[in-house]
Every structure is written in C-alpha cells, then in structure tokens.
C-alpha cells in the first residue's frame, strides 16, 4: 500500500537526518578516531548514495506529477512551483558517477555501512512507490488526496536538500543545483522569493499541511494489494465447502466490480447463508454467534429490498462472484439439511469471512453509487419511440444520491461491521512528526554553523538524541 511506502521512506529519511556527520558514518576520521575505510571506499560509497538519491528525487517528482491537476490554476500555485523546480533540478543519470543510474544489484545488496544502507532502503521504498503504488493511486485520488501526495513530495524534497547541504564535504559529492547551497539552506535571512527547490518545498509543505488525518489515512490505504489465492474447486461437502466458497467470494469481490444484477444475486445468497449459519450456531449452543449471524441476515434482507427491482447498472461483471455465493449457499443448505454440527473453528472462520465480505459488499456498493455505475428508478416516463401513435411507459433511471434513494445509504452503513476499518499505515499525525523532524534538522544544522547551542525544545524528535546509537 501507499502508506507502507511512505512509512518506510519516513523511517529511512529520519535516520539519515539524525546522522549529522556523514563522513564519519562512512568510515572517515573523526577527532581522535582514525579512519576505518580507505578514500577509494568512501568515494565508491558516495557514488552509490548519489544514485540512490536520484531514485528518491525521481519518486518525489512522480508524486508531484501525479498529484498536480492538469487544469487546476487557482489555489495550486505552490504545487506547480514545486513541480517546476523538481523538473528543473532533477539529477540526470549521465551526470552521475559512472554515467549511469542505480542497478538491481545496488538496490538488492545490503550495504557495508549503516549510512549507505539507510539510503538503499529509502531508494527501494521510492522505487516500489513509483513503479507499483502510484499507478494504482493515480486514478483513485481526489483533491484532498492530491494534497496528501503533494505534502509527501514537498517534505521528501526538503529532506533531500537538507542532506545535500550536509553532504558536500564528501569526496565526489554532487550538489543538486546552484540554488541549493549551504548558505541558501541555512541562512538566517527569511526568504522572500520562491526561487529554488528548497523554498518551493517549504512553501508547498505549508500549503498542504491542513489535510485532515482521515484524508491522509484514506490515501495511505490506496495502492497495490497482492491478490489472494483462490481455493480449489470442486468445494468440499458441508461447512468446509461453505467456508471455501465464501473465501472465493471475498476474493472475487475484491478483484472485479460487480454489475447491479450480480450484486443483487450475491446479496440474496448471503442472506440465506447468514440465516443458515445462525441456525447452525444455535444448534451447537453458540448463542452469541447465532445472534450475530441472524443480525447479518436481517441486514442483507434490508439491503436486498433496496436493490431488487429499483437499482440497475450494466457496467461491471461479477458472474464468478455470483457462482461462489450460490455455491456457499448450496454447501450451507447441505450441511444444515443433513444435521452436520459446526465446530468452533468453523464458526470462527465463517464470522471472519462474513466480516470481510461485508466490508467488500459495502465498498462496492458505495463505489457504484459514487462513480455512477448504479442507477435507481422512482417514476415512469414515456419512451422516445412512437409505436403506432402511442408511447409506452418506461422506467426513468437516474444516478443514486441521498434524495432519490436515502434508505440504500442506511442499509449499506448497517451492513459494514462496527469498527471495521482498514489499517492506518501512516496517517496525518506521523506526517506532522516527519515535517517537524525535517524542519528542526535544518534548525540544528543552522545553529551548529552559527554557533548557537541547540536545545531539546528546538528539535522535537531529533534534539537531545545522539545519532550514534542508531548505527551501533
């Protein structure tokens, strides 16, 4: 998921910002400590870091390109400035040491020093985000979600420029651009113009800082999800077969969008399965499970009444999901009809699969409503075809909203299990913490350069913490 990539990048970049003497962490001499690596080894490590940095910069650029609306103008000046500077200051592979970018071996091999390893892990996360997550996020975000991506791009750019100003003593180090000098990054003068990638990143980070934690968490849940394997067919007899078919139904609903007819058929079968599961649980004395399954059957009965005869939509498929739902119903009917007694494990599996299926049915229904794939009719109208001087009455379908079909929203809300929500990977508070870390890292470097003594109050998350334990 996108949130996992963001969390991995934040972890690696936080470690890098805490390592304030990069030459020492590459094995260079520091005070009374002699060097532990040769100049050639430090030069080779610097070359790898430069290639890793390009991968991260390219990911920040891809974030900005994905999030910036093509036709947006008013209110989106800050993201457009950041996008401009990311494109202008983008490192080229030909200018890197060796005239090439990073290769697979450098991304897959654990590095000798913890500094290089932190850069490698950040580059791996950035590569996964650009190649795997962003293609699955691009067509699913709205403007609030785009602000989340812009904040991530801005903070990542800000962190890279801060590290660039700190790494310039390394042998063979290449600066990002002439505008990202040490003096620009740590000057005591307040900037008045957005004339560099640093100032554009700072401005864009402030612009996007007002995103709510709920919007950030919603974006974090997007992205690539590994497909779940299907259970083999034919299904076993009885409750085991119902569990296997219910599992495959859950997988099918996650893999393809069901048409309105397919969704109605799935809901109809799930109502019967829930009622039979409640009966099976009652037969073995599992009253709590029986009550829960009975309530689920009532919820599906309500949803079925909202869908039957009134909701239609040709878009979507779902034939395989319907087959699995009917197979689960048949297996459950066979189990209850023959008097098979359900075990505690089987009831627990049914409960878990029911909760997962309910979440997908509710999500698919909301998707059909929001994307206008499902329609509802409340009145008749005359057809546009004149047959023998007469026009017949036809149903008038219109997109579903809270006015023309309010009970459907209530039915979907009741179907989703209480407390059922996707895992919050990063969210808003963690982004606020990373922004503070990036900002205060620059404050600490500025204080070191101009002779001020940093205090813990200046740097929440970094100040007062020795970076050396990270590497020990």
Tab-separated table of C-alpha atoms in Angstrom:
chain	number	residue	atom	x	y	z
A	1	UNK	CA	0.000	0.000	0.000
A	2	UNK	CA	0.979	3.610	-0.473
A	3	UNK	CA	1.079	4.179	3.273
A	4	UNK	CA	3.647	1.411	3.723
A	5	UNK	CA	5.949	3.072	1.197
A	6	UNK	CA	5.510	6.439	2.901
A	7	UNK	CA	6.205	4.973	6.336
A	8	UNK	CA	9.361	3.234	5.059
A	9	UNK	CA	10.612	6.459	3.480
A	10	UNK	CA	9.926	8.438	6.644
A	11	UNK	CA	11.831	5.894	8.724
A	12	UNK	CA	14.898	5.903	6.477
A	13	UNK	CA	14.953	9.677	5.993
A	14	UNK	CA	14.593	10.248	9.742
A	15	UNK	CA	17.635	8.059	10.339
A	16	UNK	CA	19.601	9.932	7.683
A	17	UNK	CA	18.680	13.316	9.148
A	18	UNK	CA	19.870	12.111	12.553
A	19	UNK	CA	23.345	11.249	11.156
A	20	UNK	CA	24.884	14.720	11.226
A	21	UNK	CA	28.444	13.710	10.261
A	22	UNK	CA	28.114	11.633	7.082
A	23	UNK	CA	31.878	11.382	6.535
A	24	UNK	CA	32.249	9.761	9.957
A	25	UNK	CA	29.426	7.293	9.275
A	26	UNK	CA	31.160	6.322	6.023
A	27	UNK	CA	34.264	5.370	7.987
A	28	UNK	CA	36.180	8.646	7.815
A	29	UNK	CA	38.346	10.034	10.591
A	30	UNK	CA	36.638	11.990	13.347
A	31	UNK	CA	38.732	13.686	16.030
A	32	UNK	CA	40.831	11.054	17.759
A	33	UNK	CA	39.120	8.236	15.903
A	34	UNK	CA	41.115	7.030	12.914
A	35	UNK	CA	39.521	6.268	9.577
A	36	UNK	CA	38.179	2.756	9.155
A	37	UNK	CA	37.734	2.913	5.370
A	38	UNK	CA	40.013	3.977	2.557
A	39	UNK	CA	39.391	7.099	0.454
A	40	UNK	CA	38.545	4.863	-2.508
A	41	UNK	CA	35.904	3.028	-0.465
A	42	UNK	CA	34.371	6.296	0.691
A	43	UNK	CA	34.357	7.569	-2.891
A	44	UNK	CA	32.565	4.414	-4.069
A	45	UNK	CA	30.029	4.717	-1.249
A	46	UNK	CA	29.386	8.339	-2.190
A	47	UNK	CA	28.746	7.310	-5.792
A	48	UNK	CA	26.144	4.767	-4.637
A	49	UNK	CA	24.454	7.342	-2.416
A	50	UNK	CA	24.196	9.722	-5.360
A	51	UNK	CA	22.484	7.024	-7.401
A	52	UNK	CA	20.144	6.216	-4.514
A	53	UNK	CA	19.342	9.907	-4.152
A	54	UNK	CA	18.313	10.130	-7.801
A	55	UNK	CA	15.766	7.334	-7.279
A	56	UNK	CA	14.245	9.216	-4.330
A	57	UNK	CA	14.215	12.522	-6.225
A	58	UNK	CA	12.511	10.855	-9.186
A	59	UNK	CA	9.875	9.482	-6.823
A	60	UNK	CA	9.219	12.946	-5.374
A	61	UNK	CA	8.844	14.231	-8.935
A	62	UNK	CA	6.434	11.408	-9.790
A	63	UNK	CA	4.396	12.257	-6.684
A	64	UNK	CA	4.129	15.891	-7.740
A	65	UNK	CA	3.204	14.962	-11.308
A	66	UNK	CA	0.529	12.549	-10.085
A	67	UNK	CA	-0.989	14.977	-7.595
A	68	UNK	CA	-0.989	18.223	-9.585
A	69	UNK	CA	-4.247	18.590	-11.560
A	70	UNK	CA	-3.668	19.373	-15.219
A	71	UNK	CA	-6.225	22.167	-15.449
A	72	UNK	CA	-6.046	23.487	-11.876
A	73	UNK	CA	-4.830	27.060	-11.503
A	74	UNK	CA	-6.378	28.958	-8.590
A	75	UNK	CA	-5.021	27.740	-5.278
A	76	UNK	CA	-2.494	25.345	-6.814
A	77	UNK	CA	0.362	27.790	-7.421
A	78	UNK	CA	2.546	26.269	-4.689
A	79	UNK	CA	2.369	22.702	-6.086
A	80	UNK	CA	3.087	23.999	-9.584
A	81	UNK	CA	6.181	25.826	-8.352
A	82	UNK	CA	7.427	22.692	-6.623
A	83	UNK	CA	6.771	20.628	-9.747
A	84	UNK	CA	8.728	23.160	-11.822
A	85	UNK	CA	11.773	23.038	-9.551
A	86	UNK	CA	11.689	19.269	-9.232
A	87	UNK	CA	11.815	19.008	-13.009
A	88	UNK	CA	14.489	21.685	-13.342
A	89	UNK	CA	16.820	20.306	-10.662
A	90	UNK	CA	16.268	16.626	-11.458
A	91	UNK	CA	19.626	14.795	-11.475
A	92	UNK	CA	20.449	13.045	-14.729
A	93	UNK	CA	21.861	9.541	-14.929
A	94	UNK	CA	24.569	10.650	-17.350
A	95	UNK	CA	25.936	13.130	-14.802
A	96	UNK	CA	26.208	10.558	-12.014
A	97	UNK	CA	29.466	8.699	-11.298
A	98	UNK	CA	29.940	6.050	-13.944
A	99	UNK	CA	27.410	7.751	-16.205
A	100	UNK	CA	24.543	5.524	-15.080
A	101	UNK	CA	21.744	5.244	-12.579
A	102	UNK	CA	21.228	2.628	-9.909
A	103	UNK	CA	21.127	-1.027	-10.928
A	104	UNK	CA	19.341	-4.019	-9.488
A	105	UNK	CA	22.398	-5.302	-7.626
A	106	UNK	CA	22.833	-1.998	-5.778
A	107	UNK	CA	19.172	-1.972	-4.768
A	108	UNK	CA	19.154	-5.604	-3.630
A	109	UNK	CA	22.528	-5.827	-1.853
A	110	UNK	CA	22.875	-4.897	1.808
A	111	UNK	CA	25.473	-2.139	2.131
A	112	UNK	CA	28.593	-2.151	4.307
A	113	UNK	CA	27.788	0.988	6.310
A	114	UNK	CA	24.554	1.909	8.040
A	115	UNK	CA	24.516	5.253	6.252
A	116	UNK	CA	24.599	3.635	2.819
A	117	UNK	CA	22.080	1.030	3.963
A	118	UNK	CA	19.635	3.724	5.069
A	119	UNK	CA	19.946	5.349	1.632
A	120	UNK	CA	19.416	1.971	-0.042
A	121	UNK	CA	16.264	1.245	1.944
A	122	UNK	CA	14.902	4.680	1.106
A	123	UNK	CA	15.653	4.102	-2.583
A	124	UNK	CA	13.979	0.681	-2.519
A	125	UNK	CA	10.852	2.200	-0.968
A	126	UNK	CA	10.885	5.033	-3.515
A	127	UNK	CA	11.266	2.596	-6.402
A	128	UNK	CA	8.363	0.488	-5.106
A	129	UNK	CA	6.253	3.596	-4.708
A	130	UNK	CA	6.916	4.856	-8.213
A	131	UNK	CA	6.601	1.551	-10.062
A	132	UNK	CA	3.951	-0.263	-8.009
A	133	UNK	CA	1.914	2.107	-5.833
A	134	UNK	CA	1.472	5.318	-7.824
A	135	UNK	CA	-0.092	3.616	-10.891
A	136	UNK	CA	-2.755	2.216	-8.546
A	137	UNK	CA	-3.223	5.534	-6.733
A	138	UNK	CA	-3.307	7.989	-9.643
A	139	UNK	CA	-6.878	7.330	-10.788
A	140	UNK	CA	-8.360	6.968	-7.301
A	141	UNK	CA	-7.474	10.220	-5.536
A	142	UNK	CA	-9.453	13.416	-5.257
A	143	UNK	CA	-8.230	16.933	-4.492
A	144	UNK	CA	-7.821	16.263	-0.764
A	145	UNK	CA	-5.861	13.121	-1.553
A	146	UNK	CA	-3.735	15.071	-4.023
A	147	UNK	CA	-2.806	17.466	-1.219
A	148	UNK	CA	-1.549	14.489	0.792
A	149	UNK	CA	0.700	13.430	-2.098
A	150	UNK	CA	1.979	16.996	-2.508
A	151	UNK	CA	2.850	17.184	1.163
A	152	UNK	CA	4.793	13.935	0.935
A	153	UNK	CA	6.628	15.205	-2.158
A	154	UNK	CA	7.423	18.543	-0.502
A	155	UNK	CA	8.730	17.046	2.744
A	156	UNK	CA	10.793	14.492	0.846
A	157	UNK	CA	12.321	17.209	-1.346
A	158	UNK	CA	13.005	19.364	1.695
A	159	UNK	CA	14.792	16.470	3.422
A	160	UNK	CA	16.904	15.703	0.331
A	161	UNK	CA	18.049	19.323	0.037
A	162	UNK	CA	18.909	19.467	3.740
A	163	UNK	CA	21.003	16.325	3.359
A	164	UNK	CA	22.588	17.731	0.208
A	165	UNK	CA	23.801	20.764	2.139
A	166	UNK	CA	25.227	18.487	4.822
A	167	UNK	CA	26.969	16.037	2.465
A	168	UNK	CA	29.003	18.499	0.403
A	169	UNK	CA	32.339	17.640	2.197
A	170	UNK	CA	32.120	14.029	0.980
A	171	UNK	CA	34.609	13.156	-1.778
A	172	UNK	CA	32.932	13.198	-5.172
A	173	UNK	CA	29.671	14.631	-3.886
A	174	UNK	CA	27.493	16.364	-6.494
A	175	UNK	CA	25.276	19.250	-5.417
A	176	UNK	CA	21.673	19.196	-6.503
A	177	UNK	CA	21.737	22.665	-8.064
A	178	UNK	CA	23.390	26.060	-7.713
A	179	UNK	CA	20.371	27.297	-5.757
A	180	UNK	CA	20.665	24.605	-3.077
A	181	UNK	CA	23.833	25.887	-1.472
A	182	UNK	CA	24.747	25.605	2.179
A	183	UNK	CA	24.119	29.337	2.557
A	184	UNK	CA	20.659	29.020	0.987
A	185	UNK	CA	19.670	26.106	3.203
A	186	UNK	CA	20.902	27.566	6.495
A	187	UNK	CA	20.845	31.311	6.004
A	188	UNK	CA	19.401	33.337	8.899
A	189	UNK	CA	17.616	35.630	6.449
A	190	UNK	CA	13.961	34.916	5.764
A	191	UNK	CA	13.389	34.002	2.088
A	192	UNK	CA	11.245	36.448	0.143
A	193	UNK	CA	11.149	34.683	-3.236
A	194	UNK	CA	10.326	31.133	-4.267
A	195	UNK	CA	13.462	30.888	-6.371
A	196	UNK	CA	14.746	27.402	-5.532
A	197	UNK	CA	13.586	23.869	-4.929
A	198	UNK	CA	14.130	24.406	-1.195
A	199	UNK	CA	11.853	27.424	-0.904
A	200	UNK	CA	9.268	25.762	-3.171
A	201	UNK	CA	9.290	22.641	-0.974
A	202	UNK	CA	8.913	24.695	2.203
A	203	UNK	CA	6.033	26.677	0.715
A	204	UNK	CA	4.271	23.572	-0.605
A	205	UNK	CA	4.668	21.754	2.717
A	206	UNK	CA	2.940	24.642	4.494
A	207	UNK	CA	0.272	24.779	1.787
A	208	UNK	CA	-0.609	21.088	2.201
A	209	UNK	CA	-0.284	20.913	5.989
A	210	UNK	CA	-4.009	21.398	6.596
A	211	UNK	CA	-5.029	17.962	5.316
A	212	UNK	CA	-7.042	16.017	7.868
A	213	UNK	CA	-5.845	12.752	9.354
A	214	UNK	CA	-8.828	10.963	7.807
A	215	UNK	CA	-7.873	12.114	4.296
A	216	UNK	CA	-4.257	11.081	4.877
A	217	UNK	CA	-5.317	7.659	6.138
A	218	UNK	CA	-7.637	7.198	3.155
A	219	UNK	CA	-4.743	7.831	0.758
A	220	UNK	CA	-2.468	5.506	2.715
A	221	UNK	CA	-4.914	2.653	2.175
A	222	UNK	CA	-4.697	3.019	-1.601
A	223	UNK	CA	-2.174	1.330	-3.837
A	224	UNK	CA	-1.197	-2.174	-4.787
A	225	UNK	CA	-2.510	-5.177	-2.906
A	226	UNK	CA	-1.210	-8.648	-3.583
A	227	UNK	CA	-4.006	-10.864	-4.910
A	228	UNK	CA	-5.272	-13.566	-2.575
A	229	UNK	CA	-5.182	-17.122	-3.877
A	230	UNK	CA	-8.445	-18.878	-4.673
A	231	UNK	CA	-9.468	-22.120	-3.000
A	232	UNK	CA	-9.604	-25.119	-5.378
A	233	UNK	CA	-12.863	-26.439	-6.764
A	234	UNK	CA	-14.962	-28.554	-6.517
A	235	UNK	CA	-15.719	-27.489	-2.970
A	236	UNK	CA	-15.884	-29.995	-0.101
A	237	UNK	CA	-19.194	-31.061	1.348
A	238	UNK	CA	-20.806	-29.212	4.233
A	239	UNK	CA	-19.410	-26.369	6.277
A	240	UNK	CA	-15.896	-26.740	4.862
A	241	UNK	CA	-17.280	-26.233	1.379
A	242	UNK	CA	-19.250	-23.192	2.512
A	243	UNK	CA	-16.098	-21.702	4.042
A	244	UNK	CA	-14.077	-22.320	0.866
A	245	UNK	CA	-16.792	-20.815	-1.349
A	246	UNK	CA	-17.171	-17.837	0.997
A	247	UNK	CA	-13.419	-17.253	0.797
A	248	UNK	CA	-13.505	-17.283	-3.003
A	249	UNK	CA	-16.472	-14.900	-2.955
A	250	UNK	CA	-14.425	-12.451	-0.900
A	251	UNK	CA	-11.527	-12.716	-3.366
A	252	UNK	CA	-13.805	-12.233	-6.382
A	253	UNK	CA	-15.426	-9.118	-4.917
A	254	UNK	CA	-12.010	-7.604	-4.374
A	255	UNK	CA	-10.820	-8.449	-7.879
A	256	UNK	CA	-13.708	-7.225	-10.032
A	257	UNK	CA	-16.559	-4.753	-9.822
A	258	UNK	CA	-19.973	-6.486	-9.867
A	259	UNK	CA	-22.831	-5.270	-12.009
A	260	UNK	CA	-26.069	-4.336	-10.273
A	261	UNK	CA	-27.644	-7.704	-11.129
A	262	UNK	CA	-24.587	-9.599	-9.870
A	263	UNK	CA	-24.541	-7.588	-6.637
A	264	UNK	CA	-28.232	-8.337	-6.081
A	265	UNK	CA	-27.643	-12.064	-6.615
A	266	UNK	CA	-24.720	-12.047	-4.160
A	267	UNK	CA	-26.783	-10.207	-1.540
A	268	UNK	CA	-29.670	-12.663	-1.981
A	269	UNK	CA	-27.373	-15.671	-1.482
A	270	UNK	CA	-25.635	-14.088	1.520
A	271	UNK	CA	-28.987	-13.541	3.220
A	272	UNK	CA	-29.716	-17.276	3.011
A	273	UNK	CA	-26.174	-18.244	4.054
A	274	UNK	CA	-26.386	-15.995	7.123
A	275	UNK	CA	-29.753	-17.398	8.182
A	276	UNK	CA	-28.478	-20.974	7.844
A	277	UNK	CA	-25.278	-20.100	9.722
A	278	UNK	CA	-27.372	-18.657	12.555
A	279	UNK	CA	-29.345	-21.898	12.712
A	280	UNK	CA	-26.161	-23.998	12.723
A	281	UNK	CA	-24.659	-21.890	15.515
A	282	UNK	CA	-27.845	-22.190	17.571
A	283	UNK	CA	-27.822	-25.986	17.195
A	284	UNK	CA	-24.396	-26.226	18.886
A	285	UNK	CA	-25.202	-23.700	21.611
A	286	UNK	CA	-23.154	-20.802	20.204
A	287	UNK	CA	-25.796	-18.209	21.024
A	288	UNK	CA	-23.537	-15.196	20.505
A	289	UNK	CA	-22.598	-16.353	17.030
A	290	UNK	CA	-26.221	-17.188	16.260
A	291	UNK	CA	-27.300	-13.672	17.238
A	292	UNK	CA	-24.546	-12.122	15.152
A	293	UNK	CA	-25.344	-14.238	12.089
A	294	UNK	CA	-29.058	-13.554	12.487
A	295	UNK	CA	-28.425	-9.819	12.559
A	296	UNK	CA	-26.347	-10.174	9.407
A	297	UNK	CA	-29.223	-11.976	7.683
A	298	UNK	CA	-31.541	-9.097	8.606
A	299	UNK	CA	-29.070	-6.544	7.234
A	300	UNK	CA	-28.836	-8.415	3.951
A	301	UNK	CA	-32.616	-8.710	3.793
A	302	UNK	CA	-32.872	-4.922	4.144
A	303	UNK	CA	-30.199	-4.339	1.516
A	304	UNK	CA	-31.857	-6.825	-0.835
A	305	UNK	CA	-35.140	-4.930	-0.569
A	306	UNK	CA	-33.296	-1.726	-1.524
A	307	UNK	CA	-31.702	-3.345	-4.585
A	308	UNK	CA	-34.398	-5.590	-6.038
A	309	UNK	CA	-36.407	-4.045	-8.834
A	310	UNK	CA	-35.157	-0.488	-8.308
A	311	UNK	CA	-31.378	-0.475	-8.811
A	312	UNK	CA	-29.786	-1.306	-12.148
A	313	UNK	CA	-26.498	-0.799	-13.904
A	314	UNK	CA	-24.953	-2.621	-16.858
A	315	UNK	CA	-21.340	-1.803	-16.000
A	316	UNK	CA	-19.322	-4.439	-14.215
A	317	UNK	CA	-19.091	-8.209	-14.203
A	318	UNK	CA	-19.303	-10.445	-11.146
A	319	UNK	CA	-20.523	-13.712	-12.674
A	320	UNK	CA	-17.806	-15.657	-10.844
A	321	UNK	CA	-18.735	-13.979	-7.558
A	322	UNK	CA	-22.355	-14.998	-8.065
A	323	UNK	CA	-21.312	-18.611	-8.700
A	324	UNK	CA	-19.263	-18.678	-5.484
A	325	UNK	CA	-22.080	-17.081	-3.486
A	326	UNK	CA	-24.540	-19.684	-4.750
A	327	UNK	CA	-22.020	-22.458	-4.064
A	328	UNK	CA	-21.697	-21.224	-0.467
A	329	UNK	CA	-25.491	-21.263	-0.155
A	330	UNK	CA	-25.730	-24.805	-1.541
A	331	UNK	CA	-22.981	-26.107	0.750
A	332	UNK	CA	-24.601	-24.475	3.774
A	333	UNK	CA	-28.006	-25.941	2.876
A	334	UNK	CA	-26.437	-29.403	2.572
A	335	UNK	CA	-24.671	-29.071	5.928
A	336	UNK	CA	-27.736	-27.891	7.835
A	337	UNK	CA	-30.076	-30.241	5.989
A	338	UNK	CA	-28.019	-33.328	6.867
A	339	UNK	CA	-27.617	-32.327	10.511
A	340	UNK	CA	-23.857	-31.692	10.382
A	341	UNK	CA	-22.672	-29.980	13.554
A	342	UNK	CA	-20.409	-26.983	13.103
A	343	UNK	CA	-17.216	-26.802	15.140
A	344	UNK	CA	-15.992	-23.696	16.950
A	345	UNK	CA	-13.242	-23.220	14.373
A	346	UNK	CA	-15.718	-23.408	11.510
A	347	UNK	CA	-17.983	-20.826	13.129
A	348	UNK	CA	-14.996	-18.576	13.778
A	349	UNK	CA	-13.941	-18.845	10.136
A	350	UNK	CA	-17.459	-18.045	8.982
A	351	UNK	CA	-17.600	-14.999	11.228
A	352	UNK	CA	-14.287	-13.690	9.933
A	353	UNK	CA	-15.190	-14.285	6.290
A	354	UNK	CA	-18.592	-12.684	6.813
A	355	UNK	CA	-16.960	-9.526	8.175
A	356	UNK	CA	-14.506	-9.361	5.279
A	357	UNK	CA	-17.249	-9.977	2.721
A	358	UNK	CA	-19.498	-7.347	4.307
A	359	UNK	CA	-16.758	-4.746	4.020
A	360	UNK	CA	-16.295	-5.512	0.315
A	361	UNK	CA	-20.028	-5.548	-0.441
A	362	UNK	CA	-20.415	-2.173	1.260
A	363	UNK	CA	-17.354	-0.771	-0.518
A	364	UNK	CA	-18.515	-1.999	-3.932
A	365	UNK	CA	-21.981	-0.559	-3.366
A	366	UNK	CA	-20.535	2.819	-2.405
A	367	UNK	CA	-18.238	2.664	-5.421
A	368	UNK	CA	-21.172	2.016	-7.723
A	369	UNK	CA	-23.023	4.982	-6.247
A	370	UNK	CA	-20.099	7.428	-6.229
A	371	UNK	CA	-18.864	6.508	-9.713
A	372	UNK	CA	-22.407	6.475	-11.120
A	373	UNK	CA	-22.349	2.841	-12.132
A	374	UNK	CA	-25.586	2.068	-10.290
A	375	UNK	CA	-28.874	3.850	-11.026
A	376	UNK	CA	-32.305	3.919	-9.386
A	377	UNK	CA	-35.802	4.475	-10.735
A	378	UNK	CA	-38.665	6.078	-8.826
A	379	UNK	CA	-41.069	7.048	-11.585
A	380	UNK	CA	-42.124	6.209	-15.108
A	381	UNK	CA	-41.712	8.325	-18.197
A	382	UNK	CA	-42.820	7.990	-21.808
A	383	UNK	CA	-40.447	6.282	-24.190
A	384	UNK	CA	-38.957	8.194	-27.079
A	385	UNK	CA	-40.125	5.566	-29.581
A	386	UNK	CA	-43.569	6.077	-31.111
A	387	UNK	CA	-45.227	2.703	-31.837
A	388	UNK	CA	-48.473	3.046	-33.780
A	389	UNK	CA	-49.112	6.522	-32.472
A	390	UNK	CA	-48.586	5.504	-28.852
A	391	UNK	CA	-45.672	5.774	-26.441
A	392	UNK	CA	-45.263	3.186	-23.732
A	393	UNK	CA	-44.273	3.927	-20.167
A	394	UNK	CA	-40.662	3.092	-19.261
A	395	UNK	CA	-38.689	3.381	-16.068
A	396	UNK	CA	-36.732	6.581	-15.591
A	397	UNK	CA	-33.301	5.778	-14.171
A	398	UNK	CA	-31.100	8.408	-12.538
A	399	UNK	CA	-27.845	8.400	-10.546
A	400	UNK	CA	-28.301	7.429	-6.917
A	401	UNK	CA	-27.984	10.105	-4.248
A	402	UNK	CA	-29.273	10.757	-0.756
A	403	UNK	CA	-32.532	12.215	-2.036
A	404	UNK	CA	-33.823	9.663	-4.509
A	405	UNK	CA	-32.738	6.547	-2.559
A	406	UNK	CA	-31.882	7.515	1.035
A	407	UNK	CA	-32.611	4.090	2.525
A	408	UNK	CA	-29.844	2.472	0.476
A	409	UNK	CA	-27.205	4.520	2.284
A	410	UNK	CA	-28.581	3.430	5.646
A	411	UNK	CA	-28.637	-0.216	4.563
A	412	UNK	CA	-25.019	-0.098	3.404
A	413	UNK	CA	-23.916	1.607	6.608
A	414	UNK	CA	-25.649	-1.050	8.715
A	415	UNK	CA	-24.004	-3.812	6.694
A	416	UNK	CA	-20.414	-2.711	7.381
A	417	UNK	CA	-19.281	-4.282	10.687
A	418	UNK	CA	-18.942	-1.971	13.654
A	419	UNK	CA	-15.364	-0.810	13.994
A	420	UNK	CA	-14.353	-2.373	10.685
A	421	UNK	CA	-11.782	-0.137	9.006
A	422	UNK	CA	-8.624	-0.568	7.035
A	423	UNK	CA	-5.311	-0.453	8.846
A	424	UNK	CA	-3.908	3.051	9.245
A	425	UNK	CA	-0.362	2.812	7.977
A	426	UNK	CA	0.857	6.375	8.357
A	427	UNK	CA	-1.917	8.954	8.525
A	428	UNK	CA	-1.751	12.605	9.473
A	429	UNK	CA	-0.010	12.670	12.891
A	430	UNK	CA	3.003	10.748	11.597
A	431	UNK	CA	3.308	13.167	8.688
A	432	UNK	CA	3.242	16.094	11.108
A	433	UNK	CA	6.061	14.476	13.057
A	434	UNK	CA	8.160	13.939	9.925
A	435	UNK	CA	7.644	17.568	8.871
A	436	UNK	CA	8.869	18.706	12.287
A	437	UNK	CA	11.884	16.427	12.022
A	438	UNK	CA	12.827	17.803	8.601
A	439	UNK	CA	12.352	21.391	9.721
A	440	UNK	CA	14.202	21.075	13.008
A	441	UNK	CA	17.070	19.162	11.396
A	442	UNK	CA	17.746	22.302	9.372
A	443	UNK	CA	17.437	24.417	12.513
A	444	UNK	CA	20.030	22.273	14.277
A	445	UNK	CA	22.458	22.481	11.366
A	446	UNK	CA	21.942	26.225	11.219
A	447	UNK	CA	22.579	26.521	14.965
A	448	UNK	CA	25.749	24.436	14.676
A	449	UNK	CA	27.030	26.576	11.823
A	450	UNK	CA	26.340	29.923	13.505
A	451	UNK	CA	27.457	28.895	16.973
A	452	UNK	CA	24.110	28.630	18.774
A	453	UNK	CA	23.590	25.796	21.187
A	454	UNK	CA	20.653	23.546	20.233
A	455	UNK	CA	18.200	22.605	22.957
A	456	UNK	CA	15.675	19.786	23.062
A	457	UNK	CA	12.848	22.304	22.706
A	458	UNK	CA	14.242	23.346	19.318
A	459	UNK	CA	14.112	19.908	17.802
A	460	UNK	CA	11.273	17.568	18.759
A	461	UNK	CA	12.134	14.127	17.513
A	462	UNK	CA	15.859	14.804	16.972
A	463	UNK	CA	17.286	17.265	19.514
A	464	UNK	CA	18.833	15.712	22.566
A	465	UNK	CA	19.234	12.367	20.809
A	466	UNK	CA	22.652	11.091	19.854
A	467	UNK	CA	22.519	9.562	16.368
A	468	UNK	CA	25.279	7.093	17.116
A	469	UNK	CA	23.050	4.503	18.833
A	470	UNK	CA	21.173	4.194	15.554
A	471	UNK	CA	24.327	2.791	13.993
A	472	UNK	CA	25.592	0.712	16.870
